[in-house]
Coordinates of C-alpha atoms and ligand atoms in Angstrom, one line a residue:
M1 CA 15.7 29.4 -13.2
Q2 CA 16.1 25.7 -13.5
L3 CA 12.4 25.6 -14.2
N4 CA 12.1 28.0 -17.1
N5 CA 8.4 28.3 -17.8
F6 CA 7.2 25.4 -15.7
K7 CA 3.7 25.9 -14.3
F8 CA 3.1 24.3 -10.9
N9 CA 0.3 21.9 -10.9
K10 CA -1.9 22.0 -7.8
K11 CA -3.6 18.7 -8.8
F12 CA -0.2 16.9 -8.4
G13 CA 0.5 18.5 -5.0
Q14 CA 3.6 20.3 -6.3
N15 CA 5.6 22.1 -3.6
F16 CA 9.3 21.9 -4.5
I17 CA 12.4 22.3 -2.3
F18 CA 15.4 24.2 -3.6
D19 CA 17.3 24.8 -0.3
T20 CA 20.4 22.6 -0.6
N21 CA 21.0 22.6 3.2
L22 CA 17.5 21.3 3.8
L23 CA 17.8 18.7 1.0
C24 CA 21.1 17.4 2.5
A25 CA 19.5 17.3 6.0
I26 CA 16.6 15.2 4.7
V27 CA 19.1 12.8 3.1
R28 CA 21.1 12.7 6.3
D29 CA 17.9 12.0 8.3
S30 CA 17.2 9.0 6.0
G31 CA 20.5 7.4 6.9
V32 CA 21.1 6.3 3.3
K33 CA 24.7 5.8 2.4
K34 CA 27.1 4.7 -0.3
G35 CA 26.1 1.4 -1.7
D36 CA 22.4 1.9 -1.0
D37 CA 19.6 1.8 -3.6
V38 CA 16.8 4.4 -3.2
L39 CA 13.3 4.8 -4.4
E40 CA 12.1 8.3 -4.7
I41 CA 8.5 9.2 -5.4
G42 CA 7.7 12.6 -6.9
A43 CA 11.0 13.8 -8.5
G44 CA 9.7 17.4 -9.1
A45 CA 12.6 19.4 -10.4
G46 CA 14.9 16.6 -9.3
T47 CA 16.5 18.6 -6.4
L48 CA 16.2 15.8 -3.8
T49 CA 17.0 13.2 -6.5
D50 CA 20.3 15.0 -7.2
V51 CA 21.4 15.0 -3.6
L52 CA 20.4 11.4 -3.2
A53 CA 22.4 10.4 -6.3
D54 CA 25.5 12.1 -4.9
V55 CA 25.3 10.0 -1.7
C56 CA 24.1 6.6 -2.8
N57 CA 24.5 3.8 -5.3
Y58 CA 21.4 4.1 -7.4
V59 CA 18.2 6.2 -7.4
V60 CA 15.0 5.4 -9.2
S61 CA 12.5 8.3 -9.1
Y62 CA 8.9 8.2 -10.2
E63 CA 7.2 11.4 -11.5
I64 CA 3.6 11.6 -12.6
D65 CA 3.8 15.0 -14.4
N66 CA 4.9 14.7 -18.0
N67 CA 5.5 18.5 -18.1
L68 CA 8.7 17.7 -16.1
T69 CA 10.1 15.4 -18.7
D70 CA 12.5 17.8 -20.5
I71 CA 13.7 19.4 -17.2
L72 CA 14.4 16.0 -15.6
N73 CA 15.9 14.3 -18.7
A74 CA 18.3 17.3 -19.2
K75 CA 19.2 17.4 -15.6
F76 CA 20.2 13.8 -15.3
K77 CA 21.5 13.2 -18.8
N78 CA 25.0 12.6 -17.5
K79 CA 24.2 10.8 -14.2
K80 CA 24.5 7.1 -14.7
N81 CA 23.0 6.2 -11.3
V82 CA 19.6 8.0 -11.8
K83 CA 16.6 6.5 -13.5
I84 CA 13.5 8.7 -13.8
I85 CA 10.3 6.9 -14.6
F86 CA 7.3 9.0 -15.7
A87 CA 4.4 7.2 -14.2
D88 CA 2.0 7.2 -11.3
A89 CA 3.7 5.4 -8.4
L90 CA 0.5 4.7 -6.7
N91 CA -1.0 2.9 -9.7
T92 CA 2.2 1.0 -10.5
S93 CA 2.3 -2.5 -8.9
L94 CA 4.8 -3.1 -6.0
Q95 CA 6.3 -5.9 -8.1
E96 CA 6.9 -3.6 -11.1
I97 CA 8.5 -1.0 -8.9
E98 CA 10.7 -3.5 -7.1
N99 CA 11.9 -4.9 -10.4
N100 CA 14.1 -1.8 -10.6
F101 CA 16.2 -3.0 -7.7
K102 CA 18.5 -6.0 -7.2
D103 CA 17.7 -6.4 -3.6
K104 CA 16.8 -4.2 -0.7
Y105 CA 16.1 -0.5 -1.0
H106 CA 15.2 2.6 1.0
I107 CA 12.4 5.1 0.2
V108 CA 13.0 8.8 0.4
A109 CA 10.3 11.2 -0.7
N110 CA 8.8 14.6 -0.5
L111 CA 5.5 14.0 -2.1
P112 CA 1.9 15.2 -2.0
Y113 CA 0.2 14.8 1.3
Y114 CA -2.8 13.0 -0.1
I115 CA -0.8 10.1 -1.3
T116 CA 1.5 9.7 1.7
T117 CA -0.6 7.3 3.7
P118 CA -1.6 5.0 0.8
L119 CA 2.0 5.0 -0.3
I120 CA 3.3 4.1 3.2
F121 CA 0.9 1.2 3.4
K122 CA 1.7 0.0 -0.1
F123 CA 5.4 -0.5 0.9
I124 CA 5.5 -1.1 4.6
E125 CA 4.9 -4.8 4.4
S126 CA 7.5 -5.4 1.7
Q127 CA 10.4 -7.5 3.0
R128 CA 12.7 -5.4 0.7
V129 CA 12.1 -2.0 2.2
E130 CA 14.8 -1.0 4.7
S131 CA 13.5 2.4 5.7
I132 CA 11.0 5.0 4.6
T133 CA 11.8 8.7 5.0
I134 CA 8.9 10.9 4.0
M135 CA 7.8 14.5 4.3
V136 CA 4.3 14.7 5.8
Q137 CA 2.1 17.5 7.1
K138 CA 3.2 18.3 10.6
E139 CA -0.2 17.4 12.1
V140 CA -0.2 14.0 10.4
A141 CA 3.4 13.4 11.7
Q142 CA 2.1 14.1 15.2
R143 CA -0.6 11.6 14.8
M144 CA 1.9 9.1 13.6
V145 CA 4.0 9.3 16.8
A146 CA 1.1 10.0 19.2
N147 CA 1.2 8.5 22.7
V148 CA -1.6 6.2 23.9
G149 CA -4.4 8.1 25.7
T150 CA -4.0 11.3 23.6
K151 CA -6.5 12.7 21.1
D152 CA -3.9 12.3 18.3
Y153 CA -3.7 8.6 19.0
G154 CA -5.8 6.8 16.4
I155 CA -6.0 4.3 13.6
L156 CA -3.0 5.7 11.8
T157 CA -0.9 5.6 15.0
V158 CA -1.8 2.0 15.8
L159 CA -1.4 0.6 12.3
L160 CA 1.8 2.4 11.6
N161 CA 3.5 1.5 14.9
F162 CA 2.4 -2.1 14.5
Y163 CA 4.3 -2.3 11.2
G164 CA 7.3 -0.1 12.1
D165 CA 9.3 2.1 14.4
V166 CA 8.3 5.6 13.7
S167 CA 10.1 8.9 14.6
I168 CA 10.1 12.5 13.5
S169 CA 13.5 13.8 12.6
R170 CA 12.7 17.4 11.8
I171 CA 10.0 20.0 11.4
V172 CA 10.1 21.9 8.1
K173 CA 8.5 25.3 7.9
R174 CA 6.1 26.0 5.0
Q175 CA 8.4 28.8 3.7
S176 CA 10.9 26.1 2.7
F177 CA 8.7 25.1 -0.2
T178 CA 7.9 26.7 -3.6
P179 CA 5.1 27.5 -3.9
V180 CA 4.5 28.0 -0.1
P181 CA 1.8 25.6 1.1
N182 CA -0.8 26.3 3.8
V183 CA 0.8 24.0 6.4
D184 CA 4.1 23.2 8.0
S185 CA 5.7 19.8 7.5
A186 CA 7.8 17.2 9.2
V187 CA 10.2 14.5 8.1
V188 CA 9.2 11.1 9.4
N189 CA 11.3 8.1 9.4
I190 CA 9.8 4.6 9.5
K191 CA 11.8 1.4 10.0
P192 CA 9.7 -1.7 9.2
K193 CA 9.7 -4.4 11.8
R194 CA 8.5 -7.9 12.2
H195 CA 5.0 -8.5 13.4
E196 CA 3.7 -11.8 14.5
C197 CA -0.1 -11.7 14.0
N198 CA -2.7 -11.7 11.2
C199 CA -2.5 -8.2 9.7
E200 CA -5.9 -8.3 8.2
V201 CA -7.6 -9.2 11.5
F202 CA -5.5 -6.7 13.3
S203 CA -6.5 -3.9 11.0
K204 CA -10.2 -4.9 11.1
I205 CA -10.2 -4.9 15.0
V206 CA -8.4 -1.5 15.0
H207 CA -10.9 0.1 12.6
K208 CA -13.9 -1.2 14.5
S209 CA -12.5 -0.2 17.8
F210 CA -12.0 3.5 16.7
A211 CA -15.3 3.7 14.7
M212 CA -16.9 6.0 17.4
R213 CA -14.1 7.6 19.4
R214 CA -16.4 8.5 22.4
K215 CA -17.8 5.0 22.7
T216 CA -16.3 2.3 24.9
I217 CA -14.3 -0.5 23.4
L218 CA -17.1 -2.9 24.4
N219 CA -19.7 -1.0 22.5
N220 CA -17.6 -0.4 19.4
L221 CA -16.5 -4.0 19.1
S222 CA -20.0 -5.3 19.7
T223 CA -21.6 -3.0 17.1
G224 CA -18.7 -3.3 14.7
F225 CA -18.7 -7.1 14.6
S226 CA -22.5 -7.5 15.3
V227 CA -21.7 -9.8 18.3
D228 CA -23.5 -9.8 21.6
K229 CA -21.9 -7.7 24.3
N230 CA -21.4 -10.7 26.7
I231 CA -19.3 -12.5 24.2
I232 CA -17.2 -9.3 23.6
A233 CA -16.9 -8.8 27.3
T234 CA -15.5 -12.3 27.7
W235 CA -13.0 -11.7 24.9
L236 CA -11.8 -8.4 26.5
K237 CA -11.6 -10.0 30.0
K238 CA -9.5 -12.8 28.6
N239 CA -7.0 -10.1 27.5
N240 CA -7.2 -8.1 30.8
I241 CA -8.7 -5.2 28.9
D242 CA -11.2 -3.1 30.9
E243 CA -14.4 -3.0 28.8
K244 CA -15.1 0.6 29.7
L245 CA -11.9 1.9 28.1
R246 CA -11.9 3.7 24.8
A247 CA -9.9 2.6 21.8
E248 CA -7.4 5.5 22.4
D249 CA -6.5 3.9 25.8
L250 CA -5.5 0.6 24.2
T251 CA -1.8 -0.1 23.5
I252 CA -0.6 -1.8 20.3
S253 CA 0.1 -4.9 22.4
N254 CA -3.6 -4.8 23.6
F255 CA -4.7 -4.9 19.9
V256 CA -2.2 -7.7 19.2
D257 CA -3.6 -9.7 22.1
L258 CA -7.1 -9.2 20.7
T259 CA -6.0 -10.3 17.3
K260 CA -4.3 -13.5 18.7
T261 CA -7.5 -14.4 20.6
F262 CA -9.9 -13.5 17.8
D263 CA -11.1 -17.1 17.7
T264 CA -13.0 -16.3 20.9
I265 CA -15.6 -14.5 18.8
T266 CA -15.3 -16.1 15.3
A267 CA -18.1 -18.6 15.9
F268 CA -20.5 -15.8 16.6
L269 CA -19.8 -13.8 13.5
S270 CA -22.6 -13.7 10.9
Ligands
SAH1 N1 10.6 15.9 -4.5 C1 10.5 17.2 -5.1 C2 9.1 17.5 -5.6 C3 8.0 17.6 -4.5 S1 6.4 18.0 -5.0 C4 11.0 18.2 -4.2 O1 11.3 17.9 -3.0 O2 11.2 19.4 -4.6 C5 5.7 16.4 -5.3 C6 6.0 15.8 -6.6 O3 5.3 14.5 -6.7 C7 5.5 16.6 -7.8 O4 6.5 16.7 -8.8 C8 4.3 15.8 -8.4 O5 4.1 15.9 -9.8 C9 4.7 14.4 -8.0 N2 3.6 13.4 -7.9 C10 2.4 13.6 -7.4 N3 1.7 12.5 -7.4 C11 2.5 11.5 -7.9 C12 2.3 10.1 -8.1 N4 1.2 9.5 -7.8 N5 3.4 9.4 -8.6 C13 4.6 10.0 -8.9 N6 4.8 11.3 -8.7 C14 3.8 12.0 -8.2

């Protein structure tokens, strides 16, 4: 109806939502309110954009597919508080995107699964992002909120929870999308928080720790940094971490401790 002869493009991960109740629920989950500015990524047919525009001050929405130009321009012709930008949000610099806003803004998006993680990490360190509400594949959402010691707990869990407080606000069945995808989804809410250690070092330690999930933390760090096991053992001991544990048993604060004491091993790095 609204879409006339529009052909869904698999390449752009197009699964649209037309259910107004669901769209309103997503906007409620995001907590955005009157006066807020919002960045949406992946306007699609503009259904979520429309509900956002009714609730908040200003919506900027990026859409990569030029075949949606006529539909979107017609739909928002008379809405002064909507700006549609036809561009790839992943390849647009953070600076350029943020130039659309006066100050802080929220992100709300139902976008293709393959760009969710890179997009989250593109924005999460920005001081101007107040919250990120994003639709992800259900299994990915479960990894995002996994508890320490479970098989879902991994690099994504540790990095994301280091940068923000993460929660799932609802599960969305695959039948809610057009066309129907092969997986169920979940709405995830991320509130960026302050972190007090070197992010690059933190990320490096986390990646090396999880390199081989079945290996001990001692072996992974020794192999990953090419540093003798005795040196790594001293570093772990200093932080009260049992060298026989696996990465999935380490809490975020264990990884923060390792980051803060990284100088224990820096002299031995080649
Ligand atoms: N938000 C809409 C559409 C969801 S489908 C709804 O809920 O109905 C995801 C949309 O993201 C598609 O329209 C697709 O063309 C767009 N998209 C995919 N990759 C993108 C990118 N890198 N930048 C901007 N938009 C993108």
